[in-house]
mmCIF file of C-alpha atoms and ligand atoms in Angstrom:
data_model
loop_
_atom_site.group_PDB
_atom_site.id
_atom_site.type_symbol
_atom_site.label_atom_id
_atom_site.label_comp_id
_atom_site.label_asym_id
_atom_site.label_seq_id
_atom_site.Cartn_x
_atom_site.Cartn_y
_atom_site.Cartn_z
ATOM 1 C CA UNK A 796 16.502 14.631 9.804
ATOM 2 C CA UNK A 797 16.149 17.940 7.986
ATOM 3 C CA UNK A 798 14.675 19.860 10.955
ATOM 4 C CA UNK A 799 15.846 23.400 11.490
ATOM 5 C CA UNK A 800 18.637 23.914 14.069
ATOM 6 C CA UNK A 801 16.263 26.429 15.688
ATOM 7 C CA UNK A 802 13.941 24.198 17.792
ATOM 8 C CA UNK A 803 11.116 26.785 17.765
ATOM 9 C CA UNK A 804 11.147 27.081 14.011
ATOM 10 C CA UNK A 805 11.132 23.273 13.830
ATOM 11 C CA UNK A 806 8.180 23.155 16.244
ATOM 12 C CA UNK A 807 6.274 25.739 14.199
ATOM 13 C CA UNK A 808 6.884 23.788 11.019
ATOM 14 C CA UNK A 809 5.784 20.550 12.651
ATOM 15 C CA UNK A 810 2.726 22.112 14.375
ATOM 16 C CA UNK A 811 1.261 22.989 10.982
ATOM 17 C CA UNK A 812 1.211 19.305 10.101
ATOM 18 C CA UNK A 813 0.038 18.273 13.565
ATOM 19 C CA UNK A 814 -3.058 20.464 13.071
ATOM 20 C CA UNK A 815 -3.559 19.240 9.529
ATOM 21 C CA UNK A 816 -3.447 15.549 10.431
ATOM 22 C CA UNK A 817 -5.232 15.459 13.811
ATOM 23 C CA UNK A 818 -8.100 12.959 13.589
ATOM 24 C CA UNK A 819 -6.989 11.773 10.128
ATOM 25 C CA UNK A 820 -6.264 8.129 9.319
ATOM 26 C CA UNK A 821 -2.784 6.943 8.352
ATOM 27 C CA UNK A 822 -2.148 3.376 7.243
ATOM 28 C CA UNK A 823 1.471 2.369 7.918
ATOM 29 C CA UNK A 824 2.729 -0.783 6.224
ATOM 30 C CA UNK A 825 5.917 -2.176 7.685
ATOM 31 C CA UNK A 826 7.951 -4.605 5.606
ATOM 32 C CA UNK A 827 9.339 -7.811 7.063
ATOM 33 C CA UNK A 828 12.941 -6.701 6.586
ATOM 34 C CA UNK A 829 12.344 -3.685 8.827
ATOM 35 C CA UNK A 830 10.914 -5.907 11.559
ATOM 36 C CA UNK A 831 13.782 -8.383 11.855
ATOM 37 C CA UNK A 832 16.165 -6.188 13.876
ATOM 38 C CA UNK A 833 14.783 -5.436 17.390
ATOM 39 C CA UNK A 834 16.521 -2.045 17.726
ATOM 40 C CA UNK A 835 15.079 -0.832 14.414
ATOM 41 C CA UNK A 836 11.634 -2.171 15.260
ATOM 42 C CA UNK A 837 11.639 -0.384 18.599
ATOM 43 C CA UNK A 838 12.661 2.944 16.958
ATOM 44 C CA UNK A 839 9.821 2.496 14.493
ATOM 45 C CA UNK A 840 7.317 1.831 17.297
ATOM 46 C CA UNK A 841 8.427 5.054 18.986
ATOM 47 C CA UNK A 842 7.650 6.982 15.793
ATOM 48 C CA UNK A 843 4.234 5.324 15.588
ATOM 49 C CA UNK A 844 3.691 6.242 19.255
ATOM 50 C CA UNK A 845 4.331 9.895 18.419
ATOM 51 C CA UNK A 846 1.798 9.858 15.533
ATOM 52 C CA UNK A 847 -0.769 8.261 17.867
ATOM 53 C CA UNK A 848 -0.066 10.835 20.623
ATOM 54 C CA UNK A 849 -0.922 13.591 18.091
ATOM 55 C CA UNK A 850 -4.388 12.003 17.692
ATOM 56 C CA UNK A 851 -3.639 10.554 14.251
ATOM 57 C CA UNK A 852 -5.689 7.369 13.733
ATOM 58 C CA UNK A 853 -2.982 4.856 12.872
ATOM 59 C CA UNK A 854 -3.530 1.423 11.368
ATOM 60 C CA UNK A 855 -0.391 -0.734 11.101
ATOM 61 C CA UNK A 856 -0.139 -3.535 8.514
ATOM 62 C CA UNK A 857 2.924 -5.711 8.770
ATOM 63 C CA UNK A 858 4.644 -8.085 6.380
ATOM 64 C CA UNK A 859 7.032 -10.836 7.339
ATOM 65 C CA UNK A 860 8.268 -12.093 3.977
ATOM 66 C CA UNK A 861 11.922 -12.176 5.050
ATOM 67 C CA UNK A 862 11.052 -14.037 8.282
ATOM 68 C CA UNK A 863 8.888 -16.534 6.386
ATOM 69 C CA UNK A 864 11.775 -17.160 3.946
ATOM 70 C CA UNK A 865 14.026 -17.945 6.929
ATOM 71 C CA UNK A 866 11.493 -20.270 8.606
ATOM 72 C CA UNK A 867 10.813 -22.111 5.329
ATOM 73 C CA UNK A 868 14.524 -22.556 4.825
ATOM 74 C CA UNK A 869 14.940 -23.922 8.355
ATOM 75 C CA UNK A 870 12.045 -26.322 7.755
ATOM 76 C CA UNK A 871 13.354 -27.312 4.286
ATOM 77 C CA UNK A 872 10.208 -25.953 2.604
ATOM 78 C CA UNK A 873 10.980 -24.640 -0.939
ATOM 79 C CA UNK A 874 10.614 -20.854 -1.358
ATOM 80 C CA UNK A 875 9.300 -19.652 -4.729
ATOM 81 C CA UNK A 876 8.442 -16.056 -5.676
ATOM 82 C CA UNK A 877 7.342 -14.652 -9.026
ATOM 83 C CA UNK A 878 7.351 -10.882 -9.608
ATOM 84 C CA UNK A 879 7.734 -10.306 -5.856
ATOM 85 C CA UNK A 880 4.761 -12.496 -4.883
ATOM 86 C CA UNK A 881 5.062 -15.771 -3.048
ATOM 87 C CA UNK A 882 3.845 -19.106 -4.404
ATOM 88 C CA UNK A 883 2.085 -20.607 -1.367
ATOM 89 C CA UNK A 884 1.856 -24.381 -0.992
ATOM 90 C CA UNK A 885 -0.113 -25.870 1.966
ATOM 91 C CA UNK A 886 3.240 -26.261 3.823
ATOM 92 C CA UNK A 887 4.162 -22.611 3.165
ATOM 93 C CA UNK A 888 0.726 -21.510 4.389
ATOM 94 C CA UNK A 889 1.206 -23.405 7.651
ATOM 95 C CA UNK A 890 4.540 -21.669 8.145
ATOM 96 C CA UNK A 891 2.966 -18.336 7.161
ATOM 97 C CA UNK A 892 0.320 -18.689 9.882
ATOM 98 C CA UNK A 893 3.051 -19.294 12.467
ATOM 99 C CA UNK A 894 5.178 -16.395 11.272
ATOM 100 C CA UNK A 895 2.613 -13.740 10.293
ATOM 101 C CA UNK A 896 0.040 -14.302 13.063
ATOM 102 C CA UNK A 897 2.682 -15.504 15.527
ATOM 103 C CA UNK A 898 6.309 -14.460 15.814
ATOM 104 C CA UNK A 899 6.386 -11.272 13.736
ATOM 105 C CA UNK A 900 2.979 -10.144 14.999
ATOM 106 C CA UNK A 901 3.719 -10.689 18.707
ATOM 107 C CA UNK A 902 7.139 -9.033 18.598
ATOM 108 C CA UNK A 903 5.671 -5.951 16.961
ATOM 109 C CA UNK A 904 2.758 -5.804 19.410
ATOM 110 C CA UNK A 905 5.141 -6.130 22.364
ATOM 111 C CA UNK A 906 7.310 -3.235 21.131
ATOM 112 C CA UNK A 907 4.263 -1.058 20.424
ATOM 113 C CA UNK A 908 2.963 -1.730 23.933
ATOM 114 C CA UNK A 909 6.382 -0.870 25.331
ATOM 115 C CA UNK A 910 6.287 2.421 23.417
ATOM 116 C CA UNK A 911 2.956 3.243 25.088
ATOM 117 C CA UNK A 912 0.742 2.415 22.095
ATOM 118 C CA UNK A 913 -2.547 0.580 22.836
ATOM 119 C CA UNK A 914 -2.022 -1.831 19.944
ATOM 120 C CA UNK A 915 -4.523 -4.565 19.124
ATOM 121 C CA UNK A 916 -3.466 -7.449 16.914
ATOM 122 C CA UNK A 917 -5.700 -8.782 14.128
ATOM 123 C CA UNK A 918 -5.505 -10.823 10.966
ATOM 124 C CA UNK A 919 -7.699 -10.315 7.931
ATOM 125 C CA UNK A 920 -9.950 -13.077 9.338
ATOM 126 C CA UNK A 921 -10.951 -11.122 12.440
ATOM 127 C CA UNK A 922 -14.546 -9.898 12.244
ATOM 128 C CA UNK A 923 -14.496 -10.586 8.479
ATOM 129 C CA UNK A 924 -12.012 -7.755 7.851
ATOM 130 C CA UNK A 925 -10.653 -9.184 4.585
ATOM 131 C CA UNK A 926 -12.677 -11.544 2.408
ATOM 132 C CA UNK A 927 -10.595 -13.181 -0.280
ATOM 133 C CA UNK A 928 -10.760 -15.916 -2.882
ATOM 134 C CA UNK A 929 -8.015 -18.136 -4.194
ATOM 135 C CA UNK A 930 -6.178 -16.522 -7.051
ATOM 136 C CA UNK A 931 -6.671 -18.507 -10.272
ATOM 137 C CA UNK A 932 -3.546 -19.169 -12.356
ATOM 138 C CA UNK A 933 -2.509 -15.843 -13.892
ATOM 139 C CA UNK A 934 -0.154 -14.675 -16.635
ATOM 140 C CA UNK A 935 2.827 -12.849 -15.084
ATOM 141 C CA UNK A 936 5.986 -11.434 -16.626
ATOM 142 C CA UNK A 937 8.785 -12.548 -14.257
ATOM 143 C CA UNK A 938 11.568 -10.054 -13.406
ATOM 144 C CA UNK A 939 14.024 -9.816 -16.277
ATOM 145 C CA UNK A 940 11.716 -11.647 -18.707
ATOM 146 C CA UNK A 941 9.689 -10.192 -21.569
ATOM 147 C CA UNK A 942 7.144 -12.941 -22.097
ATOM 148 C CA UNK A 943 4.327 -13.673 -19.624
ATOM 149 C CA UNK A 944 4.237 -17.050 -17.935
ATOM 150 C CA UNK A 945 1.153 -18.764 -16.450
ATOM 151 C CA UNK A 946 1.695 -18.961 -12.694
ATOM 152 C CA UNK A 947 -0.394 -20.799 -10.082
ATOM 153 C CA UNK A 948 0.316 -18.960 -6.825
ATOM 154 C CA UNK A 949 -1.354 -21.685 -4.758
ATOM 155 C CA UNK A 950 -3.022 -20.585 -1.535
ATOM 156 C CA UNK A 951 -2.754 -16.876 -2.232
ATOM 157 C CA UNK A 952 -5.910 -14.893 -1.668
ATOM 158 C CA UNK A 953 -7.061 -11.980 -3.812
ATOM 159 C CA UNK A 954 -9.119 -9.548 -1.781
ATOM 160 C CA UNK A 955 -12.784 -9.467 -2.806
ATOM 161 C CA UNK A 956 -14.148 -7.279 -0.025
ATOM 162 C CA UNK A 957 -13.011 -5.249 2.974
ATOM 163 C CA UNK A 958 -15.247 -4.770 6.004
ATOM 164 C CA UNK A 959 -13.411 -2.098 7.988
ATOM 165 C CA UNK A 960 -15.988 -1.948 10.858
ATOM 166 C CA UNK A 961 -13.722 -3.637 13.336
ATOM 167 C CA UNK A 962 -10.953 -1.158 12.522
ATOM 168 C CA UNK A 963 -13.292 1.843 12.827
ATOM 169 C CA UNK A 964 -14.482 0.639 16.250
ATOM 170 C CA UNK A 965 -10.911 0.186 17.456
ATOM 171 C CA UNK A 966 -9.813 3.559 16.083
ATOM 172 C CA UNK A 967 -12.834 5.289 17.660
ATOM 173 C CA UNK A 968 -11.775 3.703 20.982
ATOM 174 C CA UNK A 969 -8.253 5.131 20.670
ATOM 175 C CA UNK A 970 -6.628 1.792 19.837
ATOM 176 C CA UNK A 971 -4.036 1.110 17.143
ATOM 177 C CA UNK A 972 -4.981 -1.959 15.055
ATOM 178 C CA UNK A 973 -2.092 -4.104 13.829
ATOM 179 C CA UNK A 974 -3.035 -6.330 10.879
ATOM 180 C CA UNK A 975 -1.178 -9.500 9.848
ATOM 181 C CA UNK A 976 -1.169 -10.505 6.121
ATOM 182 C CA UNK A 977 -3.645 -13.385 6.162
ATOM 183 C CA UNK A 978 -7.158 -13.274 4.729
ATOM 184 C CA UNK A 979 -10.250 -15.467 4.938
ATOM 185 C CA UNK A 980 -12.304 -17.197 2.240
ATOM 186 C CA UNK A 981 -16.074 -17.624 2.254
ATOM 187 C CA UNK A 982 -15.546 -21.362 2.653
ATOM 188 C CA UNK A 983 -13.526 -21.037 5.868
ATOM 189 C CA UNK A 984 -10.253 -21.128 3.951
ATOM 190 C CA UNK A 985 -7.224 -19.148 5.047
ATOM 191 C CA UNK A 986 -5.107 -17.402 2.418
ATOM 192 C CA UNK A 987 -1.731 -15.710 2.225
ATOM 193 C CA UNK A 988 -2.218 -12.169 0.909
ATOM 194 C CA UNK A 989 0.551 -9.699 0.155
ATOM 195 C CA UNK A 990 0.831 -7.117 2.944
ATOM 196 C CA UNK A 991 1.245 -4.249 0.457
ATOM 197 C CA UNK A 992 -2.042 -5.167 -1.190
ATOM 198 C CA UNK A 993 -3.757 -5.375 2.218
ATOM 199 C CA UNK A 994 -2.412 -1.982 3.277
ATOM 200 C CA UNK A 995 -3.625 -0.419 0.050
ATOM 201 C CA UNK A 996 -7.107 -1.977 0.319
ATOM 202 C CA UNK A 997 -7.473 -0.898 3.946
ATOM 203 C CA UNK A 998 -6.276 2.650 3.212
ATOM 204 C CA UNK A 999 -8.948 2.993 0.497
ATOM 205 C CA UNK A 1000 -11.694 1.381 2.588
ATOM 206 C CA UNK A 1001 -10.930 3.630 5.574
ATOM 207 C CA UNK A 1002 -10.674 6.811 3.488
ATOM 208 C CA UNK A 1003 -7.132 7.230 4.811
ATOM 209 C CA UNK A 1004 -5.342 10.544 4.370
ATOM 210 C CA UNK A 1005 -2.034 8.806 3.780
ATOM 211 C CA UNK A 1006 -0.547 5.395 3.184
ATOM 212 C CA UNK A 1007 3.094 4.758 4.135
ATOM 213 C CA UNK A 1008 5.308 1.878 3.052
ATOM 214 C CA UNK A 1009 8.289 1.516 5.351
ATOM 215 C CA UNK A 1010 11.132 -0.111 3.488
ATOM 216 C CA UNK A 1011 14.721 -1.222 3.869
ATOM 217 C CA UNK A 1012 15.662 1.416 1.234
ATOM 218 C CA UNK A 1013 15.156 5.224 1.583
ATOM 219 C CA UNK A 1014 12.268 5.303 -0.916
ATOM 220 C CA UNK A 1015 11.806 4.855 -4.642
ATOM 221 C CA UNK A 1016 15.223 4.812 -6.283
ATOM 222 C CA UNK A 1017 16.254 5.508 -9.873
ATOM 223 C CA UNK A 1018 19.004 2.977 -9.407
ATOM 224 C CA UNK A 1019 18.291 0.370 -6.745
ATOM 225 C CA UNK A 1020 22.040 -0.046 -6.127
ATOM 226 C CA UNK A 1021 22.410 3.657 -5.246
ATOM 227 C CA UNK A 1022 20.635 4.988 -2.172
ATOM 228 C CA UNK A 1023 21.597 8.492 -3.300
ATOM 229 C CA UNK A 1024 19.297 8.118 -6.361
ATOM 230 C CA UNK A 1025 16.120 8.805 -4.318
ATOM 231 C CA UNK A 1026 13.114 10.101 -6.256
ATOM 232 C CA UNK A 1027 11.511 12.523 -3.784
ATOM 233 C CA UNK A 1028 8.218 13.026 -5.622
ATOM 234 C CA UNK A 1029 6.322 11.207 -8.355
ATOM 235 C CA UNK A 1030 2.928 11.127 -10.022
ATOM 236 C CA UNK A 1031 1.154 7.955 -11.113
ATOM 237 C CA UNK A 1032 2.161 8.624 -14.711
ATOM 238 C CA UNK A 1033 5.794 8.919 -13.695
ATOM 239 C CA UNK A 1034 5.512 5.707 -11.674
ATOM 240 C CA UNK A 1035 4.142 3.900 -14.747
ATOM 241 C CA UNK A 1036 7.053 5.288 -16.816
ATOM 242 C CA UNK A 1037 9.575 3.985 -14.214
ATOM 243 C CA UNK A 1038 7.914 0.567 -14.396
ATOM 244 C CA UNK A 1039 8.037 0.568 -18.202
ATOM 245 C CA UNK A 1040 11.790 1.400 -18.037
ATOM 246 C CA UNK A 1041 12.389 -1.597 -15.758
ATOM 247 C CA UNK A 1042 13.485 0.588 -12.799
ATOM 248 C CA UNK A 1043 10.976 -1.175 -10.557
ATOM 249 C CA UNK A 1044 11.609 -4.861 -9.819
ATOM 250 C CA UNK A 1045 11.193 -7.585 -7.179
ATOM 251 C CA UNK A 1046 9.212 -6.609 -4.082
ATOM 252 C CA UNK A 1047 8.757 -3.082 -5.473
ATOM 253 C CA UNK A 1048 6.388 -4.443 -8.152
ATOM 254 C CA UNK A 1049 3.511 -5.363 -5.845
ATOM 255 C CA UNK A 1050 4.239 -2.106 -4.016
ATOM 256 C CA UNK A 1051 3.871 -0.068 -7.225
ATOM 257 C CA UNK A 1052 0.542 -1.821 -7.927
ATOM 258 C CA UNK A 1053 -0.557 -1.148 -4.339
ATOM 259 C CA UNK A 1054 0.393 2.527 -4.619
ATOM 260 C CA UNK A 1055 -1.645 2.869 -7.804
ATOM 261 C CA UNK A 1056 -4.650 1.041 -6.337
ATOM 262 C CA UNK A 1057 -4.609 3.213 -3.195
ATOM 263 C CA UNK A 1058 -4.464 6.486 -5.096
ATOM 264 C CA UNK A 1059 -7.149 5.344 -7.523
ATOM 265 C CA UNK A 1060 -9.138 4.277 -4.421
ATOM 266 C CA UNK A 1061 -9.086 7.860 -3.139
ATOM 267 C CA UNK A 1062 -5.994 8.021 -0.899
ATOM 268 C CA UNK A 1063 -4.507 11.496 -1.580
ATOM 269 C CA UNK A 1064 -0.849 10.504 -1.181
ATOM 270 C CA UNK A 1065 1.278 7.421 -0.714
ATOM 271 C CA UNK A 1066 4.765 7.596 0.799
ATOM 272 C CA UNK A 1067 7.699 5.207 0.385
ATOM 273 C CA UNK A 1068 9.966 5.806 3.359
ATOM 274 C CA UNK A 1069 12.921 4.163 5.088
ATOM 275 C CA UNK A 1070 11.947 1.948 7.991
ATOM 276 C CA UNK A 1071 15.570 1.622 9.000
ATOM 277 C CA UNK A 1072 16.414 5.296 9.632
ATOM 278 C CA UNK A 1073 15.218 6.141 13.147
ATOM 279 C CA UNK A 1074 13.230 9.323 12.279
ATOM 280 C CA UNK A 1075 12.355 8.901 8.579
ATOM 281 C CA UNK A 1076 8.619 8.467 9.119
ATOM 282 C CA UNK A 1077 8.401 11.539 11.347
ATOM 283 C CA UNK A 1078 10.445 13.575 8.872
ATOM 284 C CA UNK A 1079 8.115 12.521 6.063
ATOM 285 C CA UNK A 1080 5.010 13.558 8.051
ATOM 286 C CA UNK A 1081 6.150 16.666 9.873
ATOM 287 C CA UNK A 1082 8.691 18.444 7.649
ATOM 288 C CA UNK A 1083 8.350 20.272 4.354
ATOM 289 C CA UNK A 1084 11.221 18.381 2.765
ATOM 290 C CA UNK A 1085 10.084 14.894 3.827
ATOM 291 C CA UNK A 1086 12.532 12.019 3.778
ATOM 292 C CA UNK A 1087 11.361 9.514 1.167
ATOM 293 C CA UNK A 1088 9.185 9.408 -1.968
ATOM 294 C CA UNK A 1089 5.731 10.975 -2.037
ATOM 295 C CA UNK A 1090 3.432 9.721 -4.805
ATOM 296 C CA UNK A 1091 0.256 11.539 -5.809
ATOM 297 C CA UNK A 1092 -2.284 11.193 -8.640
ATOM 298 C CA UNK A 1093 -1.060 14.213 -10.555
ATOM 299 C CA UNK A 1094 1.002 17.308 -9.942
ATOM 300 C CA UNK A 1095 -1.079 19.863 -7.992
ATOM 301 C CA UNK A 1096 -1.572 23.231 -9.654
ATOM 302 C CA UNK A 1097 0.958 25.810 -8.443
ATOM 303 C CA UNK A 1098 -0.196 27.465 -5.252
ATOM 304 C CA UNK A 1099 -2.694 24.684 -4.572
ATOM 305 C CA UNK A 1100 -3.561 24.150 -0.903
ATOM 306 C CA UNK A 1101 -3.679 20.426 -1.598
ATOM 307 C CA UNK A 1102 0.096 20.391 -1.884
ATOM 308 C CA UNK A 1103 1.295 20.192 1.753
ATOM 309 C CA UNK A 1104 1.130 16.568 2.566
ATOM 310 C CA UNK A 1105 4.051 15.986 4.897
ATOM 311 C CA UNK A 1106 6.175 17.220 3.248
ATOM 312 C CA UNK A 1107 5.072 19.819 0.908
ATOM 313 C CA UNK A 1108 7.514 18.599 -1.697
ATOM 314 C CA UNK A 1109 7.552 20.290 -5.067
HETATM 315 N N1 ADP B 241 13.282 1.280 -8.024
HETATM 316 C C1 ADP B 241 13.376 0.730 -6.810
HETATM 317 N N2 ADP B 241 13.481 1.524 -5.719
HETATM 318 C C2 ADP B 241 13.559 1.015 -4.487
HETATM 319 N N3 ADP B 241 13.578 -0.320 -4.224
HETATM 320 C C3 ADP B 241 13.494 -1.173 -5.265
HETATM 321 C C4 ADP B 241 13.364 -0.678 -6.595
HETATM 322 N N4 ADP B 241 13.263 -1.748 -7.421
HETATM 323 C C5 ADP B 241 13.368 -2.844 -6.662
HETATM 324 N N5 ADP B 241 13.487 -2.509 -5.364
HETATM 325 C C6 ADP B 241 13.613 -3.486 -4.281
HETATM 326 O O1 ADP B 241 12.353 -3.640 -3.661
HETATM 327 C C7 ADP B 241 12.580 -3.828 -2.266
HETATM 328 C C8 ADP B 241 11.316 -3.535 -1.500
HETATM 329 O O2 ADP B 241 10.440 -4.623 -1.654
HETATM 330 P P1 ADP B 241 10.357 -5.747 -0.512
HETATM 331 O O3 ADP B 241 11.715 -6.317 -0.237
HETATM 332 O O4 ADP B 241 9.273 -6.684 -0.901
HETATM 333 O O5 ADP B 241 9.958 -4.871 0.690
HETATM 334 P P2 ADP B 241 9.019 -5.169 1.885
HETATM 335 O O6 ADP B 241 9.546 -6.433 2.530
HETATM 336 O O7 ADP B 241 9.233 -3.932 2.676
HETATM 337 O O8 ADP B 241 7.638 -5.293 1.347
HETATM 338 C C9 ADP B 241 13.733 -2.906 -1.944
HETATM 339 O O9 ADP B 241 14.422 -3.302 -0.783
HETATM 340 C C10 ADP B 241 14.593 -3.049 -3.193
HETATM 341 O O10 ADP B 241 15.537 -4.100 -3.033
HETATM 342 C C1 X2W B 242 1.255 -13.549 -1.384
HETATM 343 C C2 X2W B 242 2.433 -12.926 -0.718
HETATM 344 O O1 X2W B 242 3.394 -12.572 -1.379
HETATM 345 N N1 X2W B 242 2.380 -12.782 0.597
HETATM 346 C C3 X2W B 242 3.453 -12.248 1.366
HETATM 347 C C4 X2W B 242 2.905 -11.788 2.697
HETATM 348 C C5 X2W B 242 3.958 -11.165 3.586
HETATM 349 C C6 X2W B 242 4.470 -9.883 3.023
HETATM 350 O O2 X2W B 242 3.865 -9.215 2.200
HETATM 351 O O3 X2W B 242 5.653 -9.525 3.627
HETATM 352 P P1 X2W B 242 6.597 -8.297 3.218
HETATM 353 O O4 X2W B 242 5.795 -7.082 3.256
HETATM 354 O O5 X2W B 242 7.626 -8.364 4.294
HETATM 355 O O6 X2W B 242 7.178 -8.566 1.848
HETATM 356 C C7 X2W B 242 4.560 -13.298 1.570
HETATM 357 O O7 X2W B 242 4.210 -14.464 1.740
HETATM 358 O O8 X2W B 242 5.717 -12.934 1.608
#
């Protein structure tokens, strides 16, 4: 963690951000891969506990894709993904309910409670938080292909509306909502919805100051095989250029779309950060250098006060 060896200097640097973010809303999306290892999950919960103790209003959205893959495999249910999004048959949806609203959810809640966080578990169905409708077949360009292909994603829900009242009530009461990636249809249906998309929609609906994606890589990479190729800062135009060059693939594709939607929905900055390194989230929030990738709409004018956003990267 790039904190100064002088603890008082480090405290002063951090206190600037503590003041800046007190009472602000952060949405923290945690990927399934980060949640599989108990030691890593516990370290993450301790970081979330620290944010909460500084009076930051934290909403956690979790995935569980890796865990669902494993459960489907164990149950001999075929796993199919196109451009990072899961094709969801009725059997996959049943497994998704067990994994997303069950195992992954409970383990995360237990570790948050252990870290002293008053976490409350929800799915998108609770109090009508996420209203979705079944995605019609759509044209998608699969990874590595050039031509679009018509894909029926099955029981995948596209979010039509967000009613964040239940979250606002919980946040006002000092609780930390933890949202599982399932949404509800008008007709009583239950849908599988990508957790990145949910995090982005909630961040916009809540007027969040920041949206974090905690990943199994250090951030956005120029070369996914090289962790040293971290891109510390990007604008939406640069993100689009990386996509056009094919730098962004697999699970990073829905993430890139979620980043764009959040920023266009009014979230000032989105951060792609390691969920595996024990202090990466804190370093991103409370140091000038940050630890991962910070994405903003456009480069702020030199000397702009809008720049410091944990960290005040160039
Ligand atoms: N340019 C890139 N930078 C970083 N990761 C990338 C990039 N392109 C593809 N990826 C892949 O995307 C993955 C993140 O997506 P995903 O596995 O769906 O994460 P999560 O489960 O956290 O949502 C990374 O672990 C990496 O393998
Ligand atoms: C439609 C769709 O793709 N849903 C995702 C929901 C879980 C998720 O997003 O998990 P991660 O964040 O761990 O990838 C899935 O079934 O994998």
